[in-house]
C-alpha cells in the first residue's frame, strides 16, 4: 500500500467528501484522524475504516481555532506516533446574496474554511518541519473560489484565499520537502443535491448506480469516491515533486488549473492617465473581458428534471 506507515488528519471527515478521503487514505495504508463536530457521526466514520482493517481515531471539535488545530496534531502524534498528511476539508455554507449577507454569515464561513485551514496547516507544518518529515498538505478548494458563484460571497472569498495561501506555503515549505496543493472537487454533495441541474446524477449516486456519461465525462461531475484517489496520490511519495498546484477532479475528468496570468499587456508613454485610458482603455479592456461564474452546457433532454404538475 502506497501510504503504509503514514499518518493523516482529515478535517470535516465524518461524512461526504471528507469521509471518502479518509477511507481512501486508510485503504492505502495510512492511519487516520477523523474530525467532525458530531460525535456519533465521527464514531461511525471511525468504525467504517476499522471494519475494513484500517486504523482511525476521532477528534470531535469545530475547526477554526488554534486550540482545535493543536488538538488534532497532538491526537495524531500521541496515538499513531507521527503526522505525515493533512487534508483540510472542513467547511460550512451560509449562502445568500451580498445585500442580505450578515456579518455572522460572513464570519462563520471565513472562520471555518479560511482561518481553519490556516490554523491547521500552521500547526501541522510546524510539526513536520521540527521533525524533518517531508509531509503533504492538501487543501480543498472549489470552483466557486476559481470563478465565483451567485450567492456565495463568503465561500468564494474563503476558497480563493485558500488557493493564495497554498501557493505561498508551497514556496515557504519547499526547502523542508513539504508539498502544499489545492484540490478542487466536483462531486455529488449535500449542496449539489438541491440543484435541479444535477438531479439525475444525484439520484443515480443515491441508488448506488453509475452516473450518466454526460455528467461523468462532459461535465466532470462524479461521486466523492472519484475525488478520493487524487487525495491519496498527492499524499504519496510519488507526488513529491508536485507542489503549489490547483488540481480539479470529478467524474472521469482531471484538470490542472493555470495560475492567473495577464491576457493582454500594453504600454503607454507617460503612464495610464485618465485621458489615456479614455482613448485606449475601452478597446484594450472591453475586448479582453474574462468570463465570470461557471457555464454549464444544456442538459440532454433525457436528463432534464420532470416539470412539476400544474394545478
Short mmCIF file of C-alpha atoms in Angstrom, two decimals:
data_model
loop_
_atom_site.label_atom_id
_atom_site.label_comp_id
_atom_site.label_asym_id
_atom_site.label_seq_id
_atom_site.Cartn_x
_atom_site.Cartn_y
_atom_site.Cartn_z
CA UNK A 1 0.00 0.00 0.00
CA UNK A 2 1.36 3.39 -1.02
CA UNK A 3 0.77 5.10 2.36
CA UNK A 4 1.79 2.28 4.68
CA UNK A 5 3.14 3.72 7.93
CA UNK A 6 1.88 7.24 7.20
CA UNK A 7 -0.47 9.17 9.48
CA UNK A 8 -3.12 11.57 8.20
CA UNK A 9 -5.55 14.12 9.59
CA UNK A 10 -8.68 14.85 7.55
CA UNK A 11 -10.80 17.70 8.88
CA UNK A 12 -14.54 17.56 8.34
CA UNK A 13 -14.34 13.84 7.61
CA UNK A 14 -17.40 12.43 9.33
CA UNK A 15 -19.36 12.17 6.10
CA UNK A 16 -19.44 13.14 2.43
CA UNK A 17 -16.25 14.07 0.61
CA UNK A 18 -14.15 14.17 3.77
CA UNK A 19 -15.15 10.64 4.73
CA UNK A 20 -14.32 9.40 1.23
CA UNK A 21 -10.86 10.98 1.52
CA UNK A 22 -10.26 9.42 4.94
CA UNK A 23 -11.42 5.98 3.79
CA UNK A 24 -9.17 6.04 0.73
CA UNK A 25 -6.15 7.18 2.74
CA UNK A 26 -6.79 4.31 5.15
CA UNK A 27 -7.25 1.88 2.25
CA UNK A 28 -3.81 2.92 1.03
CA UNK A 29 -2.33 2.12 4.46
CA UNK A 30 -2.45 5.41 6.39
CA UNK A 31 -3.68 5.70 9.95
CA UNK A 32 -6.30 8.45 10.03
CA UNK A 33 -7.54 11.06 12.47
CA UNK A 34 -11.23 11.68 11.74
CA UNK A 35 -12.62 15.10 12.64
CA UNK A 36 -16.24 16.18 12.95
CA UNK A 37 -18.43 18.26 15.26
CA UNK A 38 -20.88 15.37 15.79
CA UNK A 39 -19.52 12.58 17.99
CA UNK A 40 -21.91 9.92 16.65
CA UNK A 41 -21.04 10.70 13.03
CA UNK A 42 -17.33 10.72 13.85
CA UNK A 43 -17.65 7.35 15.61
CA UNK A 44 -19.44 5.86 12.60
CA UNK A 45 -16.65 7.13 10.33
CA UNK A 46 -14.00 5.51 12.51
CA UNK A 47 -15.99 2.26 12.55
CA UNK A 48 -16.23 2.25 8.75
CA UNK A 49 -12.44 2.38 8.49
CA UNK A 50 -11.81 -0.19 11.22
CA UNK A 51 -14.33 -2.55 9.59
CA UNK A 52 -12.03 -2.86 6.57
CA UNK A 53 -8.88 -3.36 8.65
CA UNK A 54 -7.80 0.28 8.81
CA UNK A 55 -6.73 2.38 11.79
CA UNK A 56 -8.56 5.53 12.84
CA UNK A 57 -9.46 7.69 15.81
CA UNK A 58 -11.86 10.61 16.14
CA UNK A 59 -11.37 14.16 17.36
CA UNK A 60 -14.69 15.90 17.91
CA UNK A 61 -14.14 19.64 17.67
CA UNK A 62 -15.05 22.57 15.40
CA UNK A 63 -12.29 23.63 13.03
CA UNK A 64 -11.20 27.25 13.09
CA UNK A 65 -9.38 27.85 16.34
CA UNK A 66 -5.73 27.28 17.14
CA UNK A 67 -6.87 25.08 20.02
CA UNK A 68 -8.56 22.63 17.63
CA UNK A 69 -5.54 22.61 15.35
CA UNK A 70 -3.25 21.76 18.25
CA UNK A 71 -5.69 19.09 19.44
CA UNK A 72 -5.72 17.40 16.03
CA UNK A 73 -1.94 17.28 15.66
CA UNK A 74 -1.49 16.14 19.25
CA UNK A 75 -4.01 13.33 18.75
CA UNK A 76 -2.20 12.08 15.64
CA UNK A 77 1.20 12.08 17.34
CA UNK A 78 0.03 10.62 20.65
CA UNK A 79 -2.00 7.79 19.10
CA UNK A 80 -0.02 6.98 15.96
CA UNK A 81 3.44 8.42 16.68
CA UNK A 82 3.75 10.97 13.89
CA UNK A 83 1.97 13.12 11.30
CA UNK A 84 2.65 12.97 7.56
CA UNK A 85 -0.51 14.19 5.82
CA UNK A 86 -3.06 16.93 6.45
CA UNK A 87 -6.24 17.31 4.39
CA UNK A 88 -8.20 20.45 5.25
CA UNK A 89 -11.77 19.69 4.20
CA UNK A 90 -13.96 21.10 6.99
CA UNK A 91 -16.47 23.69 5.90
CA UNK A 92 -19.90 25.24 6.31
CA UNK A 93 -22.19 27.18 3.98
CA UNK A 94 -24.26 30.29 4.63
CA UNK A 95 -25.39 31.22 1.13
CA UNK A 96 -27.22 34.43 0.39
CA UNK A 97 -26.81 37.45 -1.88
CA UNK A 98 -24.45 40.25 -0.89
CA UNK A 99 -27.08 42.72 0.33
CA UNK A 100 -28.66 40.11 2.61
CA UNK A 101 -25.48 38.51 3.96
CA UNK A 102 -24.97 39.26 7.64
CA UNK A 103 -21.68 39.72 9.46
CA UNK A 104 -22.35 36.38 11.15
CA UNK A 105 -22.90 34.64 7.78
CA UNK A 106 -19.60 36.01 6.50
CA UNK A 107 -17.54 35.46 9.64
CA UNK A 108 -18.64 31.85 10.22
CA UNK A 109 -17.71 30.70 6.72
CA UNK A 110 -14.41 32.56 6.76
CA UNK A 111 -13.57 31.20 10.21
CA UNK A 112 -14.14 27.54 9.34
CA UNK A 113 -12.85 27.47 5.76
CA UNK A 114 -10.11 30.09 5.67
CA UNK A 115 -8.96 30.51 9.26
CA UNK A 116 -9.45 26.80 9.95
CA UNK A 117 -7.24 25.93 7.00
CA UNK A 118 -4.61 28.41 8.18
CA UNK A 119 -4.53 27.25 11.82
CA UNK A 120 -4.44 23.54 10.96
CA UNK A 121 -1.75 23.93 8.30
CA UNK A 122 0.35 26.15 10.56
CA UNK A 123 0.28 23.55 13.33
CA UNK A 124 0.92 20.60 11.01
CA UNK A 125 3.71 22.34 9.10
CA UNK A 126 5.46 23.33 12.32
CA UNK A 127 5.41 19.71 13.50
CA UNK A 128 6.63 18.40 10.14
CA UNK A 129 9.49 20.88 9.95
CA UNK A 130 10.59 20.27 13.53
CA UNK A 131 10.64 16.51 12.94
CA UNK A 132 12.17 16.55 9.43
CA UNK A 133 9.08 14.97 7.87
CA UNK A 134 8.56 15.58 4.15
CA UNK A 135 4.85 15.92 4.67
CA UNK A 136 1.86 16.54 2.44
CA UNK A 137 -0.57 19.45 2.82
CA UNK A 138 -3.74 19.08 0.74
CA UNK A 139 -6.32 21.85 0.98
CA UNK A 140 -9.78 21.63 -0.52
CA UNK A 141 -10.85 24.41 -2.87
CA UNK A 142 -13.94 24.90 -5.01
CA UNK A 143 -14.95 26.03 -8.50
CA UNK A 144 -16.59 28.93 -6.68
CA UNK A 145 -13.19 30.13 -5.47
CA UNK A 146 -11.85 29.90 -9.02
CA UNK A 147 -14.70 31.56 -10.91
CA UNK A 148 -17.24 32.95 -8.45
CA UNK A 149 -20.85 31.89 -7.85
CA UNK A 150 -24.08 33.76 -7.24
CA UNK A 151 -24.96 33.99 -3.54
CA UNK A 152 -21.58 32.82 -2.23
CA UNK A 153 -19.56 35.93 -1.34
CA UNK A 154 -18.23 34.36 1.86
CA UNK A 155 -17.50 30.94 0.37
CA UNK A 156 -15.85 32.42 -2.75
CA UNK A 157 -13.61 34.62 -0.61
CA UNK A 158 -12.59 31.70 1.59
CA UNK A 159 -11.86 29.28 -1.24
CA UNK A 160 -9.96 31.85 -3.31
CA UNK A 161 -7.99 32.73 -0.19
CA UNK A 162 -7.07 29.10 0.37
CA UNK A 163 -5.54 28.94 -3.11
CA UNK A 164 -3.47 32.04 -2.40
CA UNK A 165 -2.24 30.62 0.89
CA UNK A 166 -1.35 27.26 -0.67
CA UNK A 167 0.77 28.91 -3.35
CA UNK A 168 2.59 30.83 -0.63
CA UNK A 169 3.06 27.75 1.53
CA UNK A 170 4.48 25.82 -1.42
CA UNK A 171 7.26 28.40 -1.56
CA UNK A 172 7.83 28.55 2.17
CA UNK A 173 7.81 24.78 2.76
CA UNK A 174 9.72 23.63 -0.31
CA UNK A 175 13.12 23.58 1.43
CA UNK A 176 11.67 21.23 4.08
CA UNK A 177 10.39 18.86 1.40
CA UNK A 178 6.76 19.52 2.35
CA UNK A 179 4.33 19.89 -0.53
CA UNK A 180 1.17 22.01 -0.50
CA UNK A 181 -1.58 21.66 -3.10
CA UNK A 182 -5.23 22.54 -3.58
CA UNK A 183 -7.79 20.04 -4.85
CA UNK A 184 -11.00 21.34 -6.43
CA UNK A 185 -13.59 18.55 -6.23
CA UNK A 186 -16.69 18.41 -8.44
CA UNK A 187 -18.96 15.76 -6.95
CA UNK A 188 -22.39 14.91 -5.63
CA UNK A 189 -22.68 16.51 -2.19
CA UNK A 190 -25.41 17.86 0.07
CA UNK A 191 -25.07 21.18 -1.77
CA UNK A 192 -25.41 19.82 -5.31
CA UNK A 193 -28.31 17.59 -4.20
CA UNK A 194 -30.52 20.70 -4.08
CA UNK A 195 -29.66 21.88 -7.62
CA UNK A 196 -32.16 20.64 -10.27
CA UNK A 197 -29.45 20.58 -12.94
CA UNK A 198 -27.71 17.72 -11.09
CA UNK A 199 -30.88 15.81 -10.18
CA UNK A 200 -30.28 12.81 -12.47
CA UNK A 201 -26.67 12.45 -11.30
CA UNK A 202 -27.54 12.77 -7.62
CA UNK A 203 -30.41 10.27 -8.00
CA UNK A 204 -28.05 7.75 -9.56
CA UNK A 205 -25.50 8.27 -6.79
CA UNK A 206 -28.13 7.80 -4.08
CA UNK A 207 -29.17 4.49 -5.70
CA UNK A 208 -25.51 3.44 -5.99
CA UNK A 209 -25.89 3.37 -9.78
CA UNK A 210 -23.49 4.65 -12.42
CA UNK A 211 -23.98 8.30 -13.25
CA UNK A 212 -24.93 9.14 -16.85
CA UNK A 213 -21.84 9.67 -19.06
CA UNK A 214 -22.88 13.30 -19.69
CA UNK A 215 -22.17 14.13 -16.06
CA UNK A 216 -19.06 11.99 -15.62
CA UNK A 217 -17.34 12.87 -18.90
CA UNK A 218 -18.78 16.06 -20.38
CA UNK A 219 -19.28 17.88 -17.08
CA UNK A 220 -16.54 16.22 -14.99
CA UNK A 221 -19.05 15.57 -12.20
CA UNK A 222 -18.98 12.35 -10.20
CA UNK A 223 -19.01 10.79 -6.76
CA UNK A 224 -16.98 11.51 -3.66
CA UNK A 225 -15.02 8.33 -4.33
CA UNK A 226 -13.94 9.75 -7.71
CA UNK A 227 -12.07 12.53 -5.90
CA UNK A 228 -10.50 10.40 -3.19
CA UNK A 229 -7.88 8.80 -5.43
CA UNK A 230 -6.39 12.21 -6.22
CA UNK A 231 -6.14 12.99 -2.50
CA UNK A 232 -4.30 9.72 -1.83
CA UNK A 233 -1.98 10.23 -4.80
CA UNK A 234 -0.99 13.75 -3.69
CA UNK A 235 -0.34 12.32 -0.21
CA UNK A 236 2.06 9.72 -1.59
CA UNK A 237 5.80 9.72 -2.26
CA UNK A 238 5.04 9.65 -6.00
CA UNK A 239 3.80 13.24 -5.73
CA UNK A 240 6.95 14.62 -4.07
CA UNK A 241 7.63 16.99 -7.00
CA UNK A 242 4.07 18.37 -7.21
CA UNK A 243 3.50 21.49 -5.12
CA UNK A 244 1.72 24.83 -5.33
CA UNK A 245 -0.83 23.44 -7.78
CA UNK A 246 -4.61 23.62 -8.11
CA UNK A 247 -5.95 20.29 -9.36
CA UNK A 248 -9.58 19.83 -10.29
CA UNK A 249 -11.13 16.37 -10.31
CA UNK A 250 -14.61 14.98 -10.81
CA UNK A 251 -16.14 12.00 -12.56
CA UNK A 252 -13.81 10.93 -15.38
CA UNK A 253 -12.06 14.31 -15.65
CA UNK A 254 -8.88 15.69 -14.09
CA UNK A 255 -7.73 19.29 -14.63
CA UNK A 256 -4.65 21.30 -13.72
CA UNK A 257 -5.75 24.90 -13.26
CA UNK A 258 -3.46 27.66 -14.52
CA UNK A 259 -2.18 30.34 -12.22
CA UNK A 260 -3.64 33.79 -13.00
CA UNK A 261 -1.76 35.33 -15.90
CA UNK A 262 -2.37 38.57 -17.82
CA UNK A 263 -4.21 38.08 -21.11
CA UNK A 264 -3.04 41.37 -22.59
CA UNK A 265 -0.13 43.72 -21.82
CA UNK A 266 0.11 47.23 -23.28
CA UNK A 267 2.28 50.27 -22.54
CA UNK A 268 1.56 53.98 -22.56
CA UNK A 269 4.33 56.57 -22.62
CA UNK A 270 3.93 58.80 -19.59
CA UNK A 271 1.67 56.34 -17.80
CA UNK A 272 -2.01 55.45 -17.87
CA UNK A 273 -3.70 58.77 -17.16
CA UNK A 274 -7.48 59.15 -17.30
CA UNK A 275 -7.21 60.68 -20.78
CA UNK A 276 -5.03 57.81 -22.00
CA UNK A 277 -7.49 55.28 -20.64
CA UNK A 278 -10.45 57.12 -22.14
CA UNK A 279 -8.75 56.95 -25.52
CA UNK A 280 -7.36 53.41 -25.40
CA UNK A 281 -8.91 51.68 -22.39
CA UNK A 282 -12.33 50.74 -23.80
CA UNK A 283 -10.77 48.70 -26.57
CA UNK A 284 -7.95 47.19 -24.52
CA UNK A 285 -10.14 46.14 -21.62
CA UNK A 286 -13.54 45.51 -23.20
CA UNK A 287 -12.03 43.41 -25.98
CA UNK A 288 -10.42 41.13 -23.39
CA UNK A 289 -13.13 40.69 -20.76
CA UNK A 290 -12.86 37.41 -18.87
CA UNK A 291 -15.84 35.19 -18.08
CA UNK A 292 -17.26 35.02 -14.56
CA UNK A 293 -19.12 32.15 -12.94
CA UNK A 294 -19.44 28.63 -14.29
CA UNK A 295 -21.15 27.98 -17.60
CA UNK A 296 -22.89 24.60 -17.79
CA UNK A 297 -23.83 23.04 -21.14
CA UNK A 298 -27.54 22.36 -21.72
CA UNK A 299 -28.76 19.12 -20.20
CA UNK A 300 -29.65 16.41 -22.69
CA UNK A 301 -33.42 16.02 -22.94
CA UNK A 302 -33.47 12.66 -21.19
CA UNK A 303 -31.63 14.08 -18.14
CA UNK A 304 -33.83 17.13 -17.58
CA UNK A 305 -35.91 17.15 -14.38
CA UNK A 306 -39.59 16.47 -14.93
CA UNK A 307 -41.71 19.62 -14.78
CA UNK A 308 -43.83 19.99 -11.67
CA UNK A 309 -47.51 19.26 -12.39
CA UNK A 310 -49.73 22.30 -12.64
CA UNK A 311 -52.85 22.65 -10.51
#
